[in-house]
XYZ file of C-alpha atoms in Angstrom:
744
model
C -38.218 172.813 -25.125
C -38.746 174.193 -28.961
C -35.247 173.865 -30.106
C -34.971 170.546 -28.555
C -37.746 169.187 -31.032
C -36.055 171.111 -34.102
C -33.247 169.096 -33.402
C -35.293 165.862 -33.413
C -37.053 166.973 -36.403
C -33.563 167.488 -38.269
C -32.659 163.851 -37.378
C -35.815 162.552 -38.704
C -35.299 164.286 -42.314
C -34.287 161.966 -45.015
C -30.280 162.162 -45.734
C -29.117 164.342 -48.224
C -25.031 165.268 -49.221
C -25.755 168.985 -48.003
C -27.127 167.352 -44.544
C -23.744 165.324 -44.675
C -21.503 168.162 -45.240
C -23.300 170.345 -42.741
C -23.449 167.826 -39.856
C -21.261 164.951 -39.816
C -21.928 161.476 -38.570
C -20.065 162.433 -35.223
C -21.989 165.890 -34.691
C -25.061 163.606 -35.264
C -24.715 161.232 -32.470
C -23.690 164.141 -30.138
C -26.792 166.297 -31.266
C -29.014 163.346 -30.775
C -27.552 162.695 -27.396
C -28.528 166.337 -26.546
C -31.862 165.840 -28.349
C -33.075 162.764 -26.394
C -32.188 164.967 -22.952
C -33.993 167.735 -23.849
C -36.814 165.831 -25.279
C -36.793 163.371 -21.919
C -37.071 166.804 -19.824
C -39.802 168.406 -21.916
C -42.123 165.182 -21.534
C -41.217 164.921 -17.845
C -42.891 168.696 -17.679
C -45.857 167.729 -19.248
C -48.558 166.450 -17.399
C -49.794 163.947 -19.933
C -49.146 163.939 -23.553
C -52.870 163.222 -24.612
C -52.518 163.009 -28.496
C -50.956 159.443 -27.922
C -54.516 158.270 -26.884
C -56.192 159.183 -29.839
C -57.173 156.524 -32.595
C -58.161 158.585 -35.823
C -59.266 155.179 -37.329
C -62.106 154.881 -34.983
C -65.289 155.396 -36.927
C -63.490 154.705 -40.281
C -65.546 151.663 -40.775
C -68.914 150.642 -40.656
C -71.371 153.745 -40.818
C -68.827 156.285 -38.856
C -68.202 158.598 -41.941
C -65.585 160.155 -39.919
C -62.412 162.117 -41.682
C -59.084 160.391 -41.514
C -56.392 162.749 -42.392
C -54.336 166.041 -40.989
C -55.992 168.907 -39.667
C -55.904 170.986 -36.021
C -58.774 171.916 -33.819
C -61.766 173.637 -36.031
C -59.612 173.989 -38.724
C -60.649 174.971 -42.518
C -58.281 172.711 -43.541
C -58.912 168.966 -43.292
C -55.755 167.245 -45.605
C -56.570 163.714 -46.355
C -56.620 160.733 -48.709
C -59.559 160.674 -50.880
C -61.164 157.570 -52.461
C -63.751 156.740 -55.028
C -67.191 157.579 -54.266
C -68.511 154.051 -53.855
C -71.559 155.205 -52.091
C -73.157 156.394 -48.714
C -70.286 155.369 -46.248
C -67.513 157.165 -48.394
C -69.570 160.637 -47.670
C -65.806 162.142 -45.654
C -64.126 160.683 -48.766
C -62.538 157.878 -46.979
C -63.667 154.428 -45.642
C -61.253 151.595 -44.019
C -62.444 148.722 -46.479
C -60.949 150.385 -49.511
C -57.419 150.402 -50.790
C -57.419 153.027 -53.751
C -57.235 156.643 -53.244
C -57.315 158.914 -55.751
C -55.711 162.183 -54.524
C -55.211 164.072 -51.444
C -57.818 166.939 -50.993
C -57.138 169.796 -48.612
C -60.904 169.635 -47.369
C -63.249 166.898 -45.817
C -66.307 166.424 -44.014
C -66.292 164.281 -40.759
C -69.231 162.201 -40.066
C -71.931 163.318 -42.038
C -74.659 161.484 -43.857
C -74.205 163.414 -47.202
C -70.606 163.863 -48.826
C -69.123 167.364 -50.290
C -65.656 168.856 -50.258
C -62.348 166.903 -51.341
C -61.290 170.224 -53.176
C -58.051 170.980 -54.985
C -56.781 167.558 -54.924
C -52.975 166.624 -55.298
C -51.403 163.063 -56.469
C -47.900 162.690 -56.461
C -46.992 159.760 -59.078
C -43.640 158.770 -61.453
C -46.508 157.086 -64.051
C -48.072 160.040 -66.942
C -51.235 158.404 -66.967
C -51.499 157.232 -63.150
C -55.353 158.306 -62.100
C -55.295 156.592 -58.632
C -53.209 154.551 -56.212
C -53.239 151.609 -54.128
C -51.990 151.426 -50.488
C -52.624 149.431 -47.518
C -53.417 150.272 -44.018
C -50.035 148.790 -42.944
C -48.233 151.735 -44.661
C -50.405 154.097 -43.420
C -49.456 156.379 -40.374
C -51.756 158.698 -38.481
C -52.211 161.036 -35.557
C -53.960 164.294 -34.954
C -52.344 166.575 -36.938
C -50.456 164.156 -39.032
C -51.355 161.466 -41.792
C -48.664 159.404 -44.047
C -49.032 156.104 -46.350
C -46.324 154.975 -48.730
C -48.040 154.658 -52.157
C -47.935 150.638 -53.357
C -47.136 150.635 -57.057
C -44.955 153.899 -57.052
C -43.379 153.331 -53.489
C -43.979 157.516 -53.035
C -43.943 158.087 -49.142
C -46.672 160.870 -48.723
C -46.842 162.810 -45.374
C -49.389 165.286 -44.611
C -49.860 168.152 -41.834
C -51.694 171.266 -41.802
C -52.293 174.469 -39.901
C -55.922 176.025 -39.815
C -55.780 177.444 -43.146
C -52.971 175.993 -44.855
C -52.302 172.184 -45.842
C -48.598 171.090 -45.971
C -47.659 168.029 -47.866
C -44.103 166.225 -48.233
C -43.559 163.776 -50.884
C -40.467 161.127 -50.549
C -39.854 159.828 -53.968
C -37.872 156.471 -54.907
C -33.946 156.897 -54.992
C -34.276 155.497 -58.600
C -36.730 157.281 -59.702
C -35.175 160.174 -62.128
C -38.476 162.306 -62.170
C -41.493 163.095 -60.254
C -44.730 164.170 -60.942
C -47.409 165.888 -59.039
C -51.144 165.907 -60.552
C -53.653 169.054 -59.589
C -56.957 168.033 -59.925
C -59.545 170.683 -59.681
C -62.004 168.312 -61.459
C -62.105 166.143 -58.653
C -64.013 166.356 -55.238
C -65.192 163.643 -52.851
C -67.599 162.882 -55.751
C -70.643 164.437 -54.435
C -70.533 167.428 -56.177
C -69.859 168.758 -59.406
C -67.144 171.319 -60.484
C -68.879 174.081 -62.115
C -65.657 176.523 -62.526
C -61.778 176.382 -61.902
C -58.762 177.537 -62.665
C -54.617 176.995 -62.267
C -52.264 179.641 -63.347
C -48.520 178.977 -62.998
C -47.195 182.015 -61.855
C -43.538 181.153 -61.241
C -41.673 177.828 -60.972
C -42.463 177.246 -57.414
C -45.794 179.093 -57.354
C -49.730 178.246 -58.503
C -52.819 179.956 -57.715
C -56.174 179.594 -58.982
C -59.754 178.246 -57.775
C -62.588 175.652 -57.897
C -66.287 176.237 -58.023
C -68.623 173.652 -57.344
C -72.103 172.676 -56.957
C -72.984 169.967 -54.517
C -74.545 169.892 -50.977
C -73.055 173.577 -50.641
C -74.746 174.981 -53.615
C -72.030 177.381 -54.592
C -69.139 176.329 -53.014
C -65.939 178.758 -53.791
C -62.461 177.787 -52.834
C -59.205 179.664 -53.597
C -55.745 178.493 -53.190
C -52.179 179.941 -53.606
C -49.854 176.428 -53.692
C -46.080 176.600 -53.416
C -43.604 174.170 -54.042
C -39.978 173.473 -52.223
C -38.516 173.608 -55.428
C -39.388 174.587 -59.355
C -41.723 172.096 -61.311
C -42.392 172.265 -64.746
C -45.855 172.150 -66.467
C -45.853 168.859 -68.578
C -49.608 168.137 -69.225
C -52.863 170.048 -69.010
C -56.525 169.392 -69.355
C -58.232 172.527 -69.738
C -57.757 174.169 -66.511
C -59.082 171.274 -64.267
C -56.226 168.860 -64.465
C -52.370 169.844 -64.532
C -49.382 167.798 -64.183
C -46.185 169.187 -63.140
C -42.868 167.316 -63.198
C -39.571 167.670 -61.771
C -36.091 165.995 -61.456
C -36.131 163.942 -58.281
C -33.255 164.496 -55.669
C -32.331 163.236 -52.495
C -34.652 165.965 -51.135
C -38.186 165.517 -50.446
C -40.713 167.257 -52.671
C -42.930 169.689 -50.306
C -46.083 171.344 -51.012
C -47.957 174.538 -49.189
C -51.492 175.123 -50.325
C -52.955 178.100 -48.570
C -56.729 178.028 -48.853
C -59.277 180.587 -48.926
C -62.935 181.346 -49.606
C -62.281 184.831 -50.655
C -59.370 185.153 -53.113
C -56.105 183.500 -53.998
C -54.293 186.665 -52.260
C -55.911 185.911 -48.944
C -55.192 181.977 -49.478
C -51.295 183.631 -49.688
C -51.709 185.708 -46.755
C -53.349 182.862 -44.870
C -49.975 180.839 -45.731
C -47.582 183.350 -45.072
C -49.525 184.213 -41.049
C -49.338 180.621 -40.521
C -46.795 178.539 -42.428
C -43.963 181.102 -43.551
C -41.450 178.327 -43.865
C -40.597 174.862 -45.081
C -40.106 173.381 -41.820
C -42.617 170.177 -42.192
C -41.660 168.639 -38.974
C -42.077 171.811 -36.622
C -45.503 172.214 -38.640
C -46.245 168.607 -37.328
C -45.138 169.394 -33.698
C -47.325 172.764 -33.779
C -50.252 170.913 -34.937
C -49.764 168.120 -32.360
C -49.423 170.894 -29.546
C -52.359 172.312 -31.054
C -54.355 169.054 -30.295
C -52.788 168.245 -27.017
C -53.774 171.819 -25.458
C -57.140 171.222 -26.930
C -57.499 167.564 -25.660
C -56.210 169.148 -22.206
C -59.832 170.973 -21.785
C -60.717 167.510 -19.712
C -58.309 165.145 -18.158
C -59.406 162.066 -16.844
C -58.307 159.596 -14.444
C -58.566 155.919 -15.396
C -57.151 152.633 -15.248
C -58.980 151.424 -18.473
C -57.056 152.225 -21.000
C -59.739 151.356 -23.549
C -62.208 153.781 -22.503
C -59.099 156.364 -22.407
C -58.645 155.989 -25.949
C -62.519 156.011 -26.385
C -62.515 159.113 -24.727
C -59.870 161.195 -26.055
C -60.773 160.259 -29.438
C -64.309 161.422 -28.998
C -62.784 164.559 -27.861
C -60.685 164.772 -30.828
C -63.885 164.013 -32.969
C -65.625 166.590 -31.207
C -63.392 169.466 -32.413
C -62.948 168.843 -36.098
C -66.023 171.332 -36.764
C -67.566 174.013 -36.676
C -64.801 174.946 -39.271
C -63.104 178.660 -38.882
C -64.105 180.233 -42.364
C -62.405 183.284 -42.426
C -58.874 184.651 -43.690
C -56.428 185.896 -41.166
C -57.437 189.509 -42.609
C -60.774 188.852 -41.329
C -62.231 188.638 -44.537
C -65.122 186.075 -44.913
C -67.825 184.765 -47.337
C -71.192 185.422 -46.114
C -74.292 183.572 -46.303
C -75.468 186.475 -49.152
C -72.367 185.374 -51.220
C -70.608 188.543 -50.747
C -67.165 189.145 -49.208
C -67.563 190.828 -45.482
C -64.984 191.705 -43.255
C -65.374 191.147 -39.118
C -63.479 191.532 -36.433
C -64.303 187.894 -34.682
C -63.414 184.417 -35.799
C -66.446 183.263 -38.371
C -67.379 179.540 -38.796
C -68.990 177.385 -41.056
C -70.104 173.383 -41.133
C -73.228 173.486 -38.540
C -74.844 170.140 -38.352
C -77.266 171.780 -36.070
C -80.279 169.131 -36.212
C -77.231 166.757 -34.649
C -75.251 169.083 -32.785
C -77.531 171.474 -30.353
C -78.222 168.328 -28.292
C -74.675 167.648 -26.866
C -71.900 168.915 -29.068
C -72.950 172.954 -28.382
C -73.537 171.915 -24.639
C -70.250 170.614 -24.385
C -68.887 173.407 -26.020
C -70.354 175.875 -23.660
C -68.575 174.273 -21.081
C -64.986 173.663 -22.406
C -64.791 175.910 -25.383
C -65.808 179.284 -23.546
C -63.291 181.112 -25.840
C -65.404 180.497 -29.054
C -69.035 181.194 -27.776
C -69.215 184.827 -28.709
C -67.572 184.177 -32.399
C -70.169 181.392 -32.724
C -73.011 183.386 -31.837
C -71.834 186.474 -34.106
C -71.452 184.246 -36.961
C -75.162 182.825 -36.520
C -76.476 186.363 -36.006
C -74.591 187.255 -39.200
C -75.778 184.206 -41.301
C -79.263 185.502 -40.116
C -78.952 189.188 -41.478
C -77.258 187.925 -44.609
C -79.814 185.275 -45.196
C -82.856 186.069 -43.142
C -83.118 183.295 -41.066
C -80.674 181.403 -38.464
C -78.435 178.460 -39.898
C -80.215 175.220 -40.186
C -77.344 173.085 -41.497
C -74.459 175.749 -42.901
C -71.775 174.660 -45.064
C -69.201 176.741 -46.542
C -71.618 180.134 -46.634
C -74.244 177.987 -47.878
C -77.698 177.149 -46.411
C -78.371 173.572 -47.165
C -81.864 173.417 -45.195
C -80.949 169.796 -44.387
C -83.029 168.320 -41.804
C -85.984 169.636 -40.001
C -86.977 172.344 -37.585
C -84.952 175.283 -36.285
C -81.956 173.907 -34.693
C -79.830 177.211 -34.979
C -82.593 178.791 -32.322
C -81.505 176.341 -29.069
C -77.772 176.842 -29.880
C -78.235 180.583 -29.830
C -80.573 180.941 -27.016
C -78.223 178.250 -24.985
C -75.495 180.581 -25.376
C -77.782 183.690 -24.179
C -78.788 182.233 -21.236
C -75.744 180.818 -19.998
C -74.292 184.336 -19.746
C -71.945 184.720 -23.134
C -71.121 187.936 -24.445
C -74.240 187.759 -26.542
C -76.599 190.480 -27.522
C -79.589 188.630 -26.315
C -82.238 191.094 -28.064
C -80.779 190.377 -31.137
C -80.836 186.853 -30.371
C -84.476 186.920 -29.490
C -85.185 189.198 -32.753
C -83.017 186.572 -35.081
C -84.942 183.426 -33.171
C -88.559 184.994 -33.682
C -87.902 186.023 -37.407
C -86.544 182.700 -38.078
C -89.752 181.034 -36.488
C -92.342 183.131 -38.164
C -91.377 182.249 -41.954
C -93.626 180.697 -44.093
C -91.028 177.932 -45.408
C -90.402 174.299 -44.476
C -93.857 174.234 -43.210
C -93.797 177.153 -40.869
C -96.901 178.767 -42.374
C -98.988 175.720 -41.956
C -97.794 175.780 -38.079
C -98.774 179.629 -37.945
C -102.053 178.848 -39.446
C -103.302 175.341 -38.079
C -101.036 175.492 -34.878
C -99.309 172.057 -36.213
C -98.427 170.654 -39.511
C -101.101 168.946 -41.285
C -99.733 165.370 -42.350
C -101.899 165.764 -45.955
C -101.071 169.499 -46.178
C -97.475 169.392 -46.297
C -95.823 167.942 -49.722
C -92.473 167.559 -47.575
C -93.807 164.740 -45.102
C -92.019 164.410 -42.027
C -94.720 166.580 -40.065
C -94.236 165.110 -36.650
C -90.275 165.481 -36.440
C -90.735 168.963 -37.856
C -93.601 170.181 -35.611
C -91.504 168.497 -32.365
C -88.176 170.347 -33.495
C -90.322 173.479 -33.927
C -91.938 173.168 -30.758
C -88.622 172.610 -28.809
C -87.135 175.619 -30.511
C -90.107 177.735 -29.633
C -89.789 176.847 -25.979
C -86.340 178.051 -26.191
C -87.616 181.516 -27.716
C -90.265 181.674 -24.955
C -87.848 181.182 -22.266
C -85.412 183.861 -23.521
C -88.472 186.522 -24.208
C -89.472 185.875 -20.281
C -85.821 186.801 -19.106
C -86.167 189.850 -21.449
C -89.451 190.583 -19.978
C -91.243 190.155 -23.669
C -94.733 188.896 -22.485
C -96.436 188.948 -25.559
C -93.591 186.819 -27.031
C -93.080 184.516 -24.382
C -97.008 183.716 -24.232
C -97.021 182.873 -28.127
C -94.094 180.875 -28.454
C -94.750 178.854 -25.112
C -98.145 177.913 -26.545
C -96.553 176.673 -29.848
C -94.155 174.684 -27.630
C -97.177 172.799 -26.177
C -98.270 171.880 -29.541
C -96.657 168.200 -28.786
C -99.508 167.367 -26.506
C -102.321 169.972 -27.945
C -102.209 167.735 -31.566
C -99.750 165.030 -31.886
C -99.898 163.275 -28.680
C -102.567 160.497 -29.048
C -103.286 159.294 -25.629
C -104.768 155.874 -26.800
C -101.607 154.565 -28.130
C -98.954 156.742 -26.383
C -97.424 157.878 -29.577
C -96.678 160.795 -31.462
C -98.687 160.856 -34.424
C -99.395 162.556 -38.037
C -102.524 164.694 -37.956
C -104.698 165.395 -41.050
C -105.712 169.164 -41.660
C -109.618 167.634 -40.369
C -107.903 167.070 -36.910
C -108.177 163.231 -36.995
C -104.495 161.052 -36.589
C -103.375 159.643 -40.023
C -104.398 156.157 -40.688
C -102.934 153.166 -41.067
C -100.662 153.592 -38.330
C -97.794 151.259 -37.563
C -95.576 152.133 -35.020
C -92.515 150.062 -35.898
C -92.770 151.581 -39.725
C -90.176 153.896 -41.131
C -90.168 154.669 -44.609
C -87.243 156.988 -45.450
C -88.483 161.025 -46.112
C -92.000 159.855 -47.128
C -93.470 159.559 -43.569
C -94.364 161.223 -40.176
C -90.835 160.921 -38.815
C -87.265 161.471 -39.664
C -84.892 159.307 -39.734
C -87.009 156.982 -37.001
C -90.553 155.481 -35.882
C -92.859 156.649 -33.875
C -91.346 154.600 -30.660
C -88.426 156.921 -31.125
C -90.624 160.167 -31.485
C -92.860 159.438 -28.466
C -90.117 161.027 -26.143
C -89.117 164.173 -28.114
C -90.109 166.663 -25.776
C -86.895 167.372 -24.141
C -88.177 170.866 -23.430
C -91.192 169.742 -21.257
C -90.447 166.267 -19.671
C -92.979 166.737 -16.644
C -95.702 167.943 -19.300
C -95.307 164.882 -21.187
C -95.232 162.604 -18.121
C -98.497 164.198 -17.492
C -99.747 163.907 -21.186
C -99.144 159.917 -20.423
C -101.721 160.371 -17.526
C -99.410 159.558 -14.799
C -95.793 158.813 -13.776
C -96.552 154.952 -13.705
C -97.650 154.671 -17.510
C -94.702 157.360 -18.353
C -92.364 154.567 -16.852
C -94.251 151.842 -18.312
C -94.102 153.308 -21.663
C -90.452 154.168 -21.418
C -89.648 150.701 -20.013
C -90.877 149.165 -23.104
C -88.947 151.152 -25.455
C -85.410 149.446 -24.396
C -87.078 145.844 -24.732
C -90.105 145.700 -27.563
C -88.927 144.477 -31.133
C -90.556 145.126 -34.205
C -90.047 145.569 -38.266
C -89.263 148.945 -39.511
C -89.441 147.724 -42.897
C -86.826 147.991 -46.120
C -87.507 151.216 -46.730
C -86.145 152.420 -43.137
C -83.332 154.822 -42.715
C -79.894 153.517 -42.485
C -79.374 156.061 -39.871
C -81.519 154.089 -37.434
C -78.649 152.026 -35.696
C -77.508 151.218 -32.497
C -80.656 149.514 -31.203
C -81.592 148.458 -27.943
C -85.168 147.316 -28.512
C -86.278 150.315 -30.303
C -84.012 152.998 -28.599
C -81.570 154.163 -31.544
C -78.405 155.438 -30.171
C -76.986 155.620 -33.630
C -79.353 158.751 -34.521
C -79.723 161.840 -32.547
C -83.790 162.164 -31.639
C -82.946 159.018 -28.925
C -79.988 160.723 -27.336
C -81.785 162.566 -24.383
C -83.948 159.521 -23.690
C -82.025 157.550 -20.876
C -81.885 160.923 -18.897
C -85.697 160.948 -18.465
C -85.937 158.421 -16.162
C -84.269 161.063 -13.850
C -87.416 163.268 -14.382
C -89.456 160.619 -12.894
C -87.107 159.643 -9.685
C -85.876 156.470 -11.159
C -82.008 157.512 -11.982
C -80.927 153.799 -11.536
C -82.765 152.604 -14.685
C -80.868 155.395 -16.845
C -77.880 154.779 -14.977
C -77.643 150.952 -16.154
C -78.741 151.553 -19.584
C -75.906 154.396 -19.992
C -73.256 151.948 -18.914
C -75.111 149.759 -21.432
C -74.766 152.051 -24.057
C -71.102 153.537 -23.378
C -70.169 149.627 -22.988
C -71.484 148.281 -26.075
C -71.952 151.083 -28.451
C -68.685 152.782 -28.404
C -65.331 150.622 -29.363
C -61.598 151.652 -29.946
C -62.086 149.886 -33.097
C -62.714 150.972 -36.832
C -66.268 150.210 -36.674
C -66.298 151.904 -33.059
C -69.033 154.297 -33.698
C -72.708 152.580 -33.989
C -74.323 155.514 -36.143
C -72.921 158.642 -38.224
C -70.376 160.591 -36.044
C -72.563 163.543 -37.055
C -70.183 166.280 -36.697
C -69.123 165.431 -33.477
C -72.555 164.788 -31.846
C -72.045 160.830 -31.262
C -68.716 161.579 -29.609
C -69.793 164.826 -27.663
C -72.874 162.500 -26.034
C -70.140 159.804 -24.928
C -67.986 162.758 -23.675
C -70.820 164.355 -21.389
C -72.243 160.870 -20.573
C -69.003 159.458 -19.665
C -68.179 162.350 -17.135
C -71.810 161.640 -15.622
C -73.733 164.673 -17.428
C -76.163 165.654 -20.009
C -78.437 168.852 -20.810
C -81.742 167.494 -21.778
C -83.335 170.719 -22.245
C -82.112 172.300 -25.354
C -81.314 175.700 -23.690
C -80.866 177.055 -20.263
C -77.955 174.712 -18.837
C -79.263 171.948 -16.457
C -77.071 168.707 -16.708
C -78.666 165.883 -15.722
C -76.438 163.331 -13.830
C -76.243 159.673 -14.948
C -73.275 157.456 -14.467
C -69.711 158.538 -14.616
C -67.432 156.141 -16.185
C -64.111 157.579 -14.836
C -62.831 157.560 -11.427
C -62.257 161.405 -12.008
C -62.129 164.271 -14.537
C -61.170 167.935 -14.887
C -62.871 170.327 -17.061
C -61.076 173.463 -17.716
C -64.260 176.028 -17.756
C -64.860 179.516 -18.147
C -62.709 182.173 -16.724
C -59.464 179.568 -16.412
C -61.506 177.805 -13.486
C -61.080 174.004 -13.068
C -64.407 171.867 -12.237
C -63.565 168.637 -10.859
C -65.929 165.525 -11.011
C -64.583 162.599 -8.669
C -66.280 159.216 -8.736
C -65.425 157.066 -5.464
C -65.645 153.406 -5.450
C -66.339 153.463 -8.932
C -66.187 150.166 -11.343
C -68.278 148.344 -13.760
C -70.303 147.060 -11.229
C -70.586 150.021 -9.141
C -72.451 152.487 -11.740
C -75.045 153.981 -9.288
C -75.024 156.970 -7.537
C -75.445 156.611 -3.925
C -74.762 160.330 -2.447
C -73.001 163.420 -3.898
C -71.196 166.600 -2.389
C -70.529 169.628 -4.236
C -67.477 171.606 -2.860
C -67.563 169.480 0.123
C -71.336 170.079 1.099
C -74.160 167.584 1.142
C -75.643 167.372 -2.642
C -79.129 165.832 -3.158
C -80.018 166.780 -6.658
C -79.671 164.578 -9.491
C -78.809 167.513 -12.008
C -76.512 170.408 -11.609
C -76.876 173.628 -13.277
C -74.290 175.550 -15.350
C -73.639 178.395 -13.468
C -72.370 176.058 -10.693
C -70.120 173.860 -13.031
C -68.339 177.236 -14.375
C -67.631 178.786 -10.803
C -65.252 175.772 -10.823
C -65.213 173.374 -7.908
C -65.436 169.854 -7.025
C -68.466 167.429 -7.447
C -68.036 164.086 -5.605
C -70.142 161.029 -6.156
C -70.022 158.158 -3.906
C -70.852 154.739 -6.483
C -72.447 151.595 -5.419
C -73.386 148.610 -7.014
C -76.976 148.635 -5.952
C -79.587 151.359 -7.066
C -79.910 154.170 -4.177
C -82.399 156.953 -3.322
C -80.362 159.939 -4.501
C -81.828 162.195 -6.399
C -85.315 160.426 -6.043
C -87.488 163.072 -4.097
C -89.798 165.302 -6.324
C -87.710 168.368 -4.930
C -84.198 166.785 -6.311
C -85.222 165.683 -9.696
C -84.910 168.137 -12.548
């Protein structure tokens, strides 16, 4: 059916004299009829064209911070508009409230709380002095793999598409413009970094090569490029190596530009371009990107009559696959965490927002992206060998050390425990070494067994301590599987620091502890001072529950299930003042439950552990129905590189992995009539919710492959075997999953 697509692509091209000579109007009509028939047949052959359900604008308003532009799943390139940096909500380079752009960069982040990238920016113009361009959202068109906008003053129509390592631009200038210009700006990024060195060399009328080096969130980022124009250009202005203006005579043909990127060399950037987009067929590249997205979105197919939730779901799928980003060339070369160039026989990745993504994005990935797990594991192990520890928040070969804990440990151990092609001994070595360093409070942890709040100058000791504890539990679990008793005992003991030190039985909160062993005073469970108290982007109410590795131990720490449930119930109704200095990340509040930030994400599923899953089910429906929407402000917090979306995806399926590693997925309240996951070994796992509706939110009973199933959770191994999980839903709480033997 590809030739039918090419006919349609030809028909979409602007008219030209040559086109008219080659294809007279009568031939065009014939081709149009044939193309229409082929297109109809190709659509009929597809089960679903899922990209049409994606709304990339979701999360471009509010505090969503999502990327808007053209890319392919997990691509190195994210080509899109870049606006002026007007504050925190411009971390991705774009916010829906704005109507001025400064260029079209080839790399962007999505959903982060810090900005970077925007490298190798282009701005088409007809004005020698134009530094920016106004636009309206009515003049934008965006779908997975394609972005277009018509600039207001100039009337230039800009179209962007991409492959993994190559951006492809097409500019159509107004017919009355005698000359067109393209500004190459290597000084400009998102506005959060500083260019430290750059170069642009015009090697011929159609070929520009160069690089941009910068210092920002990624302390030393290197981007090399090879740029090809579809027809010759002349260098008409130059501002050092940082800004170059290229001019050309305007014709009836659009000007097209391909930009191959690499972190290693301009030569490899050219090789990436030759391998991925060797020709000038812009429309075919758009079709290829659409096909890549459709295949990726098809990892999960759903059945529902609710079009709103269908759009939310597939947009969440789309957002969950913007990162991790491919970070090697087609040759296998990549820039390592040591700054050197390495060559590997695996796909190297970057953009690891692990403090966020270990909770849901990676557990989702282990289900529907089995082909990526070995490469992700190898990437993390190579980072460990090159920088001496597992990644914390890795960006473009740089360790940012952003956020707290050792979040790379649960991700890597989870893959190992789930049976993926991972060297378990190497994983244990990397995890142990990372957990036994002296940095980021770990030296204090080794000495005291906890992080004394008066000795750690970086604050956030409770959050750090709890994150270290859950990572230590993962190490203990892997050590046990490998028969390493000494390691198991040591790290298991450290994993219990939450109750040995931080948990205050009197108040029922995790509290900062001084070097003398006393709880820090004064104490206010609601108060949150961003980066300057005991918690990270949260308060004592949210951090009382950050023990996903030992929920039953936490229940015992409260003294009884009754006390635990009473405290948990109160979380969703209690109100209090956090103070003006609290983090803006504490959002999406239901009482003090903060869905807009990750430490709360597992809490609703804790009800299953104490035999009251119906309470979680009701709250889950509330979160899914009120804190996610199909609007520009459709996320209640930062997307956080896929985590917010991954939570929705898993929860809408009725599943969530609470324990950081190991693979028990807790049941919640499935949102769809059915969902089919493509899992490991080309198998399918289908989830059916009979009699499902807005009112029928409670699981009444379940079967697995036709047999009665009574547990309120399911193991990873049972999902990846393939099969059918069926729920009977009802409008009233039931006894399903409440017996002690059926709880997780």
